[in-house]
GROMACS .gro file of N, CA and C in nm:
model
  393
    1MET      N    1  -5.828  -2.947  -5.232
    1MET     CA    2  -5.773  -2.946  -5.098
    1MET      C    3  -5.882  -2.908  -5.000
    2LYS      N    4  -5.881  -2.975  -4.883
    2LYS     CA    5  -5.979  -2.943  -4.779
    2LYS      C    6  -5.956  -2.802  -4.727
    3ARG      N    7  -6.064  -2.737  -4.689
    3ARG     CA    8  -6.057  -2.602  -4.635
    3ARG      C    9  -6.017  -2.602  -4.489
    4GLY      N   10  -6.056  -2.703  -4.415
    4GLY     CA   11  -6.027  -2.708  -4.272
    4GLY      C   12  -6.058  -2.845  -4.216
    5GLY      N   13  -6.069  -2.850  -4.085
    5GLY     CA   14  -6.092  -2.978  -4.019
    5GLY      C   15  -5.964  -3.059  -4.016
    6ILE      N   16  -5.978  -3.189  -4.013
    6ILE     CA   17  -5.862  -3.277  -4.007
    6ILE      C   18  -5.800  -3.287  -4.146
    7LEU      N   19  -5.676  -3.247  -4.158
    7LEU     CA   20  -5.607  -3.245  -4.286
    7LEU      C   21  -5.527  -3.372  -4.314
    8ASN      N   22  -5.491  -3.446  -4.210
    8ASN     CA   23  -5.415  -3.569  -4.230
    8ASN      C   24  -5.500  -3.665  -4.312
    9ARG      N   25  -5.454  -3.699  -4.430
    9ARG     CA   26  -5.536  -3.778  -4.522
    9ARG      C   27  -5.566  -3.918  -4.470
   10HIS      N   28  -5.472  -3.977  -4.398
   10HIS     CA   29  -5.495  -4.111  -4.344
   10HIS      C   30  -5.602  -4.108  -4.235
   11LEU      N   31  -5.597  -4.007  -4.149
   11LEU     CA   32  -5.694  -3.996  -4.042
   11LEU      C   33  -5.831  -3.956  -4.096
   12ALA      N   34  -5.835  -3.858  -4.186
   12ALA     CA   35  -5.963  -3.815  -4.244
   12ALA      C   36  -6.032  -3.931  -4.316
   13GLY      N   37  -5.957  -4.010  -4.390
   13GLY     CA   38  -6.014  -4.124  -4.460
   13GLY      C   39  -6.065  -4.230  -4.364
   14ALA      N   40  -5.989  -4.257  -4.259
   14ALA     CA   41  -6.031  -4.358  -4.160
   14ALA      C   42  -6.157  -4.313  -4.088
   15LEU      N   43  -6.169  -4.186  -4.057
   15LEU     CA   44  -6.288  -4.135  -3.989
   15LEU      C   45  -6.411  -4.147  -4.078
   16ALA      N   46  -6.393  -4.124  -4.208
   16ALA     CA   47  -6.505  -4.132  -4.302
   16ALA      C   48  -6.560  -4.274  -4.313
   17GLU      N   49  -6.481  -4.374  -4.278
   17GLU     CA   50  -6.524  -4.513  -4.287
   17GLU      C   51  -6.597  -4.563  -4.163
   18LEU      N   52  -6.600  -4.483  -4.056
   18LEU     CA   53  -6.660  -4.527  -3.931
   18LEU      C   54  -6.812  -4.525  -3.937
   19GLY      N   55  -6.873  -4.614  -3.861
   19GLY     CA   56  -7.018  -4.620  -3.852
   19GLY      C   57  -7.063  -4.627  -3.708
   20HIS      N   58  -7.194  -4.630  -3.690
   20HIS     CA   59  -7.254  -4.634  -3.557
   20HIS      C   60  -7.204  -4.755  -3.479
   21GLY      N   61  -7.157  -4.730  -3.358
   21GLY     CA   62  -7.109  -4.836  -3.271
   21GLY      C   63  -6.962  -4.869  -3.285
   22ASP      N   64  -6.896  -4.815  -3.387
   22ASP     CA   65  -6.753  -4.843  -3.404
   22ASP      C   66  -6.673  -4.777  -3.293
   23GLY      N   67  -6.563  -4.842  -3.256
   23GLY     CA   68  -6.476  -4.791  -3.152
   23GLY      C   69  -6.354  -4.722  -3.209
   24VAL      N   70  -6.316  -4.611  -3.146
   24VAL     CA   71  -6.195  -4.538  -3.183
   24VAL      C   72  -6.113  -4.520  -3.055
   25LEU      N   73  -5.997  -4.580  -3.050
   25LEU     CA   74  -5.908  -4.564  -2.936
   25LEU      C   75  -5.814  -4.447  -2.963
   26VAL      N   76  -5.820  -4.347  -2.877
   26VAL     CA   77  -5.726  -4.235  -2.881
   26VAL      C   78  -5.630  -4.263  -2.766
   27CYS      N   79  -5.501  -4.279  -2.799
   27CYS     CA   80  -5.410  -4.327  -2.695
   27CYS      C   81  -5.281  -4.247  -2.688
   28ASP      N   82  -5.217  -4.260  -2.571
   28ASP     CA   83  -5.087  -4.197  -2.551
   28ASP      C   84  -4.979  -4.281  -2.621
   29ALA      N   85  -4.857  -4.230  -2.619
   29ALA     CA   86  -4.748  -4.296  -2.690
   29ALA      C   87  -4.711  -4.431  -2.631
   30GLY      N   88  -4.749  -4.458  -2.507
   30GLY     CA   89  -4.710  -4.582  -2.442
   30GLY      C   90  -4.814  -4.692  -2.443
   31MET      N   91  -4.934  -4.664  -2.488
   31MET     CA   92  -5.041  -4.765  -2.487
   31MET      C   93  -5.007  -4.876  -2.586
   32PRO      N   94  -5.015  -5.002  -2.543
   32PRO     CA   95  -4.994  -5.111  -2.638
   32PRO      C   96  -5.103  -5.108  -2.746
   33ILE      N   97  -5.062  -5.117  -2.871
   33ILE     CA   98  -5.158  -5.111  -2.981
   33ILE      C   99  -5.191  -5.254  -3.022
   34PRO      N  100  -5.318  -5.290  -3.014
   34PRO     CA  101  -5.355  -5.428  -3.046
   34PRO      C  102  -5.344  -5.456  -3.196
   35ALA      N  103  -5.326  -5.583  -3.228
   35ALA     CA  104  -5.329  -5.624  -3.369
   35ALA      C  105  -5.474  -5.620  -3.414
   36GLY      N  106  -5.497  -5.578  -3.533
   36GLY     CA  107  -5.633  -5.579  -3.588
   36GLY      C  108  -5.683  -5.444  -3.632
   37PRO      N  109  -5.701  -5.347  -3.538
   37PRO     CA  110  -5.756  -5.219  -3.581
   37PRO      C  111  -5.662  -5.143  -3.674
   38ARG      N  112  -5.721  -5.061  -3.757
   38ARG     CA  113  -5.643  -4.968  -3.838
   38ARG      C  114  -5.577  -4.869  -3.744
   39VAL      N  115  -5.453  -4.834  -3.772
   39VAL     CA  116  -5.378  -4.743  -3.685
   39VAL      C  117  -5.335  -4.620  -3.764
   40VAL      N  118  -5.363  -4.503  -3.708
   40VAL     CA  119  -5.307  -4.379  -3.760
   40VAL      C  120  -5.218  -4.325  -3.649
   41ASP      N  121  -5.088  -4.332  -3.672
   41ASP     CA  122  -4.990  -4.293  -3.572
   41ASP      C  123  -4.949  -4.149  -3.597
   42LEU      N  124  -4.991  -4.060  -3.507
   42LEU     CA  125  -4.962  -3.918  -3.521
   42LEU      C  126  -4.844  -3.875  -3.433
   43ALA      N  127  -4.790  -3.967  -3.353
   43ALA     CA  128  -4.681  -3.933  -3.261
   43ALA      C  129  -4.562  -3.878  -3.338
   44PHE      N  130  -4.509  -3.767  -3.290
   44PHE     CA  131  -4.393  -3.703  -3.352
   44PHE      C  132  -4.277  -3.699  -3.255
   45ARG      N  133  -4.301  -3.640  -3.140
   45ARG     CA  134  -4.205  -3.633  -3.030
   45ARG      C  135  -4.284  -3.650  -2.901
   46ALA      N  136  -4.212  -3.673  -2.793
   46ALA     CA  137  -4.280  -3.687  -2.664
   46ALA      C  138  -4.364  -3.563  -2.637
   47GLY      N  139  -4.494  -3.584  -2.623
   47GLY     CA  140  -4.587  -3.475  -2.596
   47GLY      C  141  -4.647  -3.409  -2.718
   48VAL      N  142  -4.602  -3.446  -2.838
   48VAL     CA  143  -4.647  -3.381  -2.961
   48VAL      C  144  -4.697  -3.486  -3.060
   49PRO      N  145  -4.820  -3.476  -3.107
   49PRO     CA  146  -4.926  -3.390  -3.055
   49PRO      C  147  -4.980  -3.445  -2.924
   50SER      N  148  -5.042  -3.359  -2.850
   50SER     CA  149  -5.094  -3.397  -2.719
   50SER      C  150  -5.226  -3.473  -2.732
   51PHE      N  151  -5.258  -3.546  -2.628
   51PHE     CA  152  -5.386  -3.616  -2.618
   51PHE      C  153  -5.501  -3.516  -2.631
   52ALA      N  154  -5.489  -3.403  -2.561
   52ALA     CA  155  -5.595  -3.302  -2.562
   52ALA      C  156  -5.618  -3.246  -2.702
   53GLU      N  157  -5.511  -3.217  -2.774
   53GLU     CA  158  -5.525  -3.162  -2.910
   53GLU      C  159  -5.596  -3.260  -3.003
   54ILE      N  160  -5.555  -3.384  -2.997
   54ILE     CA  161  -5.613  -3.484  -3.087
   54ILE      C  162  -5.758  -3.514  -3.049
   55LEU      N  163  -5.784  -3.530  -2.920
   55LEU     CA  164  -5.921  -3.556  -2.877
   55LEU      C  165  -6.013  -3.442  -2.917
   56ASP      N  166  -5.969  -3.319  -2.897
   56ASP     CA  167  -6.049  -3.202  -2.936
   56ASP      C  168  -6.079  -3.204  -3.086
   57GLY      N  169  -5.978  -3.229  -3.167
   57GLY     CA  170  -5.998  -3.234  -3.312
   57GLY      C  171  -6.092  -3.345  -3.355
   58LEU      N  172  -6.077  -3.461  -3.294
   58LEU     CA  173  -6.164  -3.573  -3.331
   58LEU      C  174  -6.309  -3.547  -3.292
   59LEU      N  175  -6.329  -3.487  -3.176
   59LEU     CA  176  -6.466  -3.464  -3.130
   59LEU      C  177  -6.538  -3.355  -3.209
   60THR      N  178  -6.465  -3.274  -3.284
   60THR     CA  179  -6.532  -3.178  -3.373
   60THR      C  180  -6.579  -3.246  -3.501
   61GLU      N  181  -6.527  -3.364  -3.530
   61GLU     CA  182  -6.561  -3.434  -3.653
   61GLU      C  183  -6.651  -3.555  -3.632
   62LEU      N  184  -6.648  -3.612  -3.512
   62LEU     CA  185  -6.721  -3.736  -3.486
   62LEU      C  186  -6.844  -3.713  -3.399
   63VAL      N  187  -6.944  -3.797  -3.418
   63VAL     CA  188  -7.055  -3.807  -3.324
   63VAL      C  189  -7.017  -3.921  -3.230
   64VAL      N  190  -7.010  -3.891  -3.101
   64VAL     CA  191  -6.970  -3.991  -3.002
   64VAL      C  192  -7.082  -4.008  -2.901
   65GLU      N  193  -7.124  -4.133  -2.880
   65GLU     CA  194  -7.233  -4.158  -2.786
   65GLU      C  195  -7.185  -4.206  -2.650
   66GLY      N  196  -7.058  -4.236  -2.640
   66GLY     CA  197  -7.004  -4.279  -2.511
   66GLY      C  198  -6.855  -4.299  -2.520
   67ALA      N  199  -6.792  -4.312  -2.403
   67ALA     CA  200  -6.647  -4.328  -2.398
   67ALA      C  201  -6.609  -4.413  -2.278
   68THR      N  202  -6.495  -4.480  -2.290
   68THR     CA  203  -6.442  -4.563  -2.183
   68THR      C  204  -6.297  -4.527  -2.161
   69ALA      N  205  -6.260  -4.509  -2.035
   69ALA     CA  206  -6.121  -4.477  -1.998
   69ALA      C  207  -6.082  -4.561  -1.878
   70ALA      N  208  -5.955  -4.555  -1.843
   70ALA     CA  209  -5.904  -4.632  -1.729
   70ALA      C  210  -5.935  -4.562  -1.597
   71THR      N  211  -5.976  -4.639  -1.500
   71THR     CA  212  -6.002  -4.588  -1.366
   71THR      C  213  -5.879  -4.515  -1.310
   72GLU      N  214  -5.761  -4.565  -1.342
   72GLU     CA  215  -5.636  -4.510  -1.290
   72GLU      C  216  -5.612  -4.365  -1.332
   73VAL      N  217  -5.678  -4.318  -1.437
   73VAL     CA  218  -5.657  -4.181  -1.483
   73VAL      C  219  -5.691  -4.079  -1.374
   74ARG      N  220  -5.790  -4.109  -1.292
   74ARG     CA  221  -5.833  -4.016  -1.188
   74ARG      C  222  -5.719  -3.981  -1.092
   75GLU      N  223  -5.642  -4.082  -1.050
   75GLU     CA  224  -5.536  -4.061  -0.952
   75GLU      C  225  -5.403  -4.021  -1.016
   76VAL      N  226  -5.370  -4.084  -1.128
   76VAL     CA  227  -5.236  -4.068  -1.187
   76VAL      C  228  -5.226  -3.950  -1.282
   77ASN      N  229  -5.335  -3.916  -1.351
   77ASN     CA  230  -5.331  -3.809  -1.450
   77ASN      C  231  -5.457  -3.723  -1.437
   78PRO      N  232  -5.464  -3.640  -1.331
   78PRO     CA  233  -5.584  -3.560  -1.308
   78PRO      C  234  -5.617  -3.464  -1.423
   79GLY      N  235  -5.516  -3.419  -1.496
   79GLY     CA  236  -5.543  -3.331  -1.610
   79GLY      C  237  -5.622  -3.401  -1.718
   80ALA      N  238  -5.585  -3.523  -1.750
   80ALA     CA  239  -5.659  -3.601  -1.850
   80ALA      C  240  -5.798  -3.636  -1.798
   81ALA      N  241  -5.807  -3.666  -1.668
   81ALA     CA  242  -5.938  -3.697  -1.608
   81ALA      C  243  -6.032  -3.578  -1.620
   82LYS      N  244  -5.981  -3.460  -1.592
   82LYS     CA  245  -6.063  -3.338  -1.602
   82LYS      C  246  -6.107  -3.315  -1.746
   83LEU      N  247  -6.017  -3.336  -1.840
   83LEU     CA  248  -6.049  -3.321  -1.981
   83LEU      C  249  -6.162  -3.417  -2.020
   84LEU      N  250  -6.147  -3.543  -1.982
   84LEU     CA  251  -6.249  -3.643  -2.015
   84LEU      C  252  -6.383  -3.611  -1.950
   85ASP      N  253  -6.381  -3.567  -1.824
   85ASP     CA  254  -6.505  -3.531  -1.756
   85ASP      C  255  -6.574  -3.414  -1.826
   86GLY      N  256  -6.495  -3.321  -1.879
   86GLY     CA  257  -6.552  -3.207  -1.950
   86GLY      C  258  -6.620  -3.247  -2.081
   87TYR      N  259  -6.560  -3.341  -2.151
   87TYR     CA  260  -6.616  -3.385  -2.278
   87TYR      C  261  -6.729  -3.486  -2.261
   88PHE      N  262  -6.719  -3.566  -2.155
   88PHE     CA  263  -6.815  -3.676  -2.138
   88PHE      C  264  -6.876  -3.671  -1.998
   89PRO      N  265  -6.975  -3.585  -1.977
   89PRO     CA  266  -7.039  -3.578  -1.847
   89PRO      C  267  -7.109  -3.710  -1.814
   90ASP      N  268  -7.118  -3.739  -1.686
   90ASP     CA  269  -7.183  -3.860  -1.639
   90ASP      C  270  -7.322  -3.871  -1.700
   91PRO      N  271  -7.361  -3.979  -1.756
   91PRO     CA  272  -7.305  -4.113  -1.755
   91PRO      C  273  -7.231  -4.150  -1.884
   92ALA      N  274  -7.190  -4.053  -1.964
   92ALA     CA  275  -7.129  -4.082  -2.094
   92ALA      C  276  -6.990  -4.146  -2.083
   93LEU      N  277  -6.922  -4.128  -1.969
   93LEU     CA  278  -6.788  -4.184  -1.950
   93LEU      C  279  -6.795  -4.303  -1.855
   94THR      N  280  -6.746  -4.415  -1.901
   94THR     CA  281  -6.735  -4.536  -1.820
   94THR      C  282  -6.589  -4.556  -1.785
   95LEU      N  283  -6.561  -4.585  -1.659
   95LEU     CA  284  -6.424  -4.613  -1.616
   95LEU      C  285  -6.409  -4.761  -1.585
   96VAL      N  286  -6.302  -4.820  -1.635
   96VAL     CA  287  -6.270  -4.960  -1.613
   96VAL      C  288  -6.122  -4.970  -1.578
   97PRO      N  289  -6.079  -5.079  -1.517
   97PRO     CA  290  -5.935  -5.096  -1.493
   97PRO      C  291  -5.857  -5.090  -1.624
   98HIS      N  292  -5.734  -5.040  -1.617
   98HIS     CA  293  -5.652  -5.022  -1.737
   98HIS      C  294  -5.636  -5.153  -1.815
   99GLU      N  295  -5.620  -5.263  -1.746
   99GLU     CA  296  -5.607  -5.392  -1.815
   99GLU      C  297  -5.731  -5.423  -1.896
  100ARG      N  298  -5.848  -5.387  -1.844
  100ARG     CA  299  -5.974  -5.408  -1.917
  100ARG      C  300  -5.982  -5.316  -2.038
  101LEU      N  301  -5.936  -5.192  -2.023
  101LEU     CA  302  -5.934  -5.099  -2.137
  101LEU      C  303  -5.847  -5.155  -2.250
  102LYS      N  304  -5.734  -5.213  -2.215
  102LYS     CA  305  -5.648  -5.274  -2.317
  102LYS      C  306  -5.720  -5.389  -2.387
  103GLU      N  307  -5.794  -5.469  -2.312
  103GLU     CA  308  -5.871  -5.578  -2.373
  103GLU      C  309  -5.978  -5.523  -2.468
  104LEU      N  310  -6.050  -5.421  -2.423
  104LEU     CA  311  -6.156  -5.361  -2.505
  104LEU      C  312  -6.101  -5.297  -2.631
  105SER      N  313  -5.979  -5.243  -2.623
  105SER     CA  314  -5.922  -5.173  -2.738
  105SER      C  315  -5.898  -5.267  -2.856
  106ALA      N  316  -5.889  -5.397  -2.830
  106ALA     CA  317  -5.871  -5.493  -2.939
  106ALA      C  318  -5.992  -5.494  -3.032
  107GLY      N  319  -6.109  -5.451  -2.983
  107GLY     CA  320  -6.229  -5.446  -3.064
  107GLY      C  321  -6.250  -5.314  -3.136
  108ALA      N  322  -6.157  -5.221  -3.119
  108ALA     CA  323  -6.169  -5.090  -3.186
  108ALA      C  324  -6.153  -5.106  -3.336
  109ARG      N  325  -6.218  -5.021  -3.409
  109ARG     CA  326  -6.202  -5.021  -3.555
  109ARG      C  327  -6.082  -4.935  -3.595
  110LEU      N  328  -6.052  -4.833  -3.511
  110LEU     CA  329  -5.945  -4.739  -3.542
  110LEU      C  330  -5.869  -4.704  -3.414
  111VAL      N  331  -5.737  -4.696  -3.424
  111VAL     CA  332  -5.652  -4.648  -3.315
  111VAL      C  333  -5.580  -4.523  -3.364
  112VAL      N  334  -5.591  -4.416  -3.286
  112VAL     CA  335  -5.520  -4.292  -3.316
  112VAL      C  336  -5.417  -4.272  -3.204
  113ARG      N  337  -5.290  -4.288  -3.238
  113ARG     CA  338  -5.182  -4.276  -3.140
  113ARG      C  339  -5.130  -4.133  -3.140
  114THR      N  340  -5.128  -4.075  -3.022
  114THR     CA  341  -5.076  -3.939  -3.007
  114THR      C  342  -4.932  -3.946  -2.956
  115GLY      N  343  -4.871  -3.832  -2.937
  115GLY     CA  344  -4.738  -3.827  -2.879
  115GLY      C  345  -4.742  -3.804  -2.729
  116GLU      N  346  -4.862  -3.810  -2.672
  116GLU     CA  347  -4.880  -3.783  -2.529
  116GLU      C  348  -4.785  -3.867  -2.445
  117ALA      N  349  -4.718  -3.801  -2.350
  117ALA     CA  350  -4.620  -3.870  -2.267
  117ALA      C  351  -4.661  -3.875  -2.119
  118ARG      N  352  -4.787  -3.845  -2.090
  118ARG     CA  353  -4.839  -3.860  -1.953
  118ARG      C  354  -4.921  -3.989  -1.948
  119PRO      N  355  -4.911  -4.066  -1.839
  119PRO     CA  356  -4.977  -4.196  -1.835
  119PRO      C  357  -5.130  -4.188  -1.831
  120TYR      N  358  -5.189  -4.294  -1.882
  120TYR     CA  359  -5.335  -4.315  -1.880
  120TYR      C  360  -5.413  -4.210  -1.959
  121ALA      N  361  -5.349  -4.145  -2.054
  121ALA     CA  362  -5.418  -4.052  -2.143
  121ALA      C  363  -5.470  -4.133  -2.263
  122ASN      N  364  -5.572  -4.213  -2.235
  122ASN     CA  365  -5.631  -4.303  -2.334
  122ASN      C  366  -5.782  -4.302  -2.317
  123VAL      N  367  -5.851  -4.308  -2.429
  123VAL     CA  368  -5.997  -4.318  -2.423
  123VAL      C  369  -6.046  -4.395  -2.545
  124LEU      N  370  -6.142  -4.483  -2.521
  124LEU     CA  371  -6.206  -4.557  -2.627
  124LEU      C  372  -6.341  -4.492  -2.654
  125LEU      N  373  -6.354  -4.432  -2.770
  125LEU     CA  374  -6.477  -4.362  -2.808
  125LEU      C  375  -6.571  -4.460  -2.879
  126ARG      N  376  -6.701  -4.444  -2.857
  126ARG     CA  377  -6.802  -4.524  -2.926
  126ARG      C  378  -6.881  -4.430  -3.015
  127CYS      N  379  -6.871  -4.453  -3.146
  127CYS     CA  380  -6.935  -4.365  -3.244
  127CYS      C  381  -7.087  -4.373  -3.235
  128GLY      N  382  -7.151  -4.259  -3.253
  128GLY     CA  383  -7.295  -4.250  -3.257
  128GLY      C  384  -7.340  -4.213  -3.399
  129VAL      N  385  -7.462  -4.163  -3.409
  129VAL     CA  386  -7.515  -4.117  -3.537
  129VAL      C  387  -7.560  -3.972  -3.523
  130PHE      N  388  -7.562  -3.901  -3.635
  130PHE     CA  389  -7.593  -3.758  -3.630
  130PHE      C  390  -7.743  -3.729  -3.635
  131PHE      N  391  -7.826  -3.831  -3.645
  131PHE     CA  392  -7.972  -3.809  -3.647
  131PHE      C  393  -8.040  -3.886  -3.538
   0.00000   0.00000   0.00000
């Protein structure tokens, strides 16, 4: 049994398969999930688990070289915008229109769906390398 870190076996296994340049979409409960990427659905109830909890856990396990989120997050969900700005200082965070983020998410290798019930709590992470 693992001592700590991510205990969900489906998520831990999917993370272990990621490589440099792979995309990981961390999304709220309402984000359309594209066909193609592997999906680990962690949503339990509205708001559980939160976008912040899952993003924090993933960033302790992954090397991330950049991230993309929807421009709309700034106006509609300032809490998520502040969280993203804290994790990804300029220029690590790219903002695009939400429709473009949905298009880009089709190229993700992994989608992690949270129970987040606030809009635009979505980010596409780009995996880096640890050396």
